[in-house]
XYZ file of C-alpha atoms in Angstrom:
116
model
C -43.409 -69.774 35.344
C -41.269 -66.862 37.003
C -39.171 -69.143 38.646
C -38.099 -70.813 35.517
C -37.705 -67.745 33.705
C -35.335 -66.622 36.348
C -33.682 -69.780 36.010
C -33.043 -69.056 32.242
C -31.934 -65.851 32.543
C -29.345 -66.687 35.285
C -28.246 -69.502 33.309
C -27.784 -67.082 30.374
C -26.143 -64.432 32.672
C -23.543 -66.746 34.003
C -22.515 -68.099 30.557
C -21.137 -64.578 30.313
C -20.026 -64.057 33.990
C -16.650 -64.806 32.995
C -15.265 -64.026 36.692
C -17.996 -65.887 38.233
C -18.834 -62.780 40.701
C -22.557 -62.506 39.452
C -21.331 -59.547 37.067
C -21.140 -58.942 33.522
C -19.489 -56.549 31.191
C -22.502 -54.214 30.024
C -21.095 -54.999 26.498
C -22.598 -58.618 26.940
C -25.961 -57.683 27.554
C -27.075 -57.444 23.802
C -25.708 -61.043 23.423
C -27.613 -62.339 26.674
C -30.650 -61.005 25.713
C -30.537 -62.607 22.346
C -29.654 -66.002 23.940
C -32.895 -65.517 25.837
C -34.606 -65.227 22.326
C -35.123 -61.650 22.344
C -34.109 -59.674 19.239
C -33.800 -56.540 20.326
C -32.117 -53.593 18.277
C -29.225 -51.462 19.468
C -31.116 -48.520 20.590
C -33.460 -50.887 22.555
C -30.884 -52.626 24.357
C -29.891 -49.361 25.246
C -33.500 -48.647 26.836
C -33.131 -51.735 28.373
C -29.886 -50.732 30.143
C -31.388 -47.685 31.314
C -34.281 -49.945 32.660
C -31.530 -51.868 34.906
C -30.770 -48.336 36.359
C -26.633 -48.714 35.984
C -25.282 -45.595 34.753
C -22.538 -47.107 32.698
C -20.452 -44.051 31.226
C -17.761 -46.439 30.172
C -17.369 -49.438 27.924
C -15.994 -51.500 30.824
C -18.667 -51.140 33.069
C -20.129 -53.929 34.651
C -24.003 -55.254 35.410
C -24.723 -57.086 38.489
C -27.020 -60.242 38.061
C -29.721 -58.642 40.768
C -30.033 -55.822 38.618
C -30.493 -57.320 35.604
C -32.617 -60.257 36.701
C -35.948 -58.260 37.594
C -35.502 -56.120 34.282
C -35.324 -58.961 32.182
C -37.914 -61.089 33.492
C -40.350 -58.685 33.136
C -39.131 -58.323 29.465
C -39.570 -61.913 29.104
C -43.287 -62.136 30.872
C -44.110 -59.256 28.695
C -42.857 -60.940 25.412
C -41.520 -57.172 25.035
C -38.913 -58.155 22.211
C -40.343 -60.903 19.577
C -38.138 -63.005 17.712
C -36.979 -62.237 14.047
C -39.914 -63.875 11.970
C -39.533 -67.350 10.374
C -39.981 -65.470 6.652
C -37.269 -62.610 7.118
C -34.553 -65.354 8.162
C -35.550 -67.481 5.226
C -35.113 -64.266 3.029
C -31.862 -63.816 4.530
C -30.767 -67.556 3.765
C -32.327 -67.537 0.149
C -30.092 -64.092 -0.611
C -26.899 -65.668 0.668
C -27.950 -69.313 -1.312
C -26.896 -67.895 -4.748
C -27.105 -71.474 -6.436
C -30.595 -71.908 -5.254
C -29.415 -75.305 -3.637
C -31.341 -75.554 -0.718
C -28.015 -75.091 1.584
C -24.730 -72.825 2.029
C -21.204 -73.867 2.324
C -19.206 -72.827 5.287
C -16.869 -71.498 2.710
C -19.781 -69.327 1.461
C -20.828 -68.244 4.794
C -17.374 -67.470 6.435
C -17.085 -65.548 3.018
C -20.418 -63.241 3.309
C -19.115 -62.958 6.773
C -16.234 -61.420 6.573
C -16.082 -59.715 3.499
C -19.826 -58.826 2.109
């Protein structure tokens, strides 16, 4: 099971490894973690970065896969960051579905994401 988790993490990491050198910009870590089904807040992402043992003092820092992999593997094995509960997502959707028709249009979604 650990090998499967490590493979999943590596694949998610590689999506953000723009230069194919086994590193990602520190600013991408939250996206990687969330793409793995975990939903930490920004403070928790910062704690995770501290666990990776990287002293990134500027936003342009990079994190190598070999330092991220063991920390993220442990996070997934411990199920540290739970997904957002379904009822919370449904409530958020219902707030956007002003006409109560069971769907929102692309235009309405764009409007909510850019204007509100």
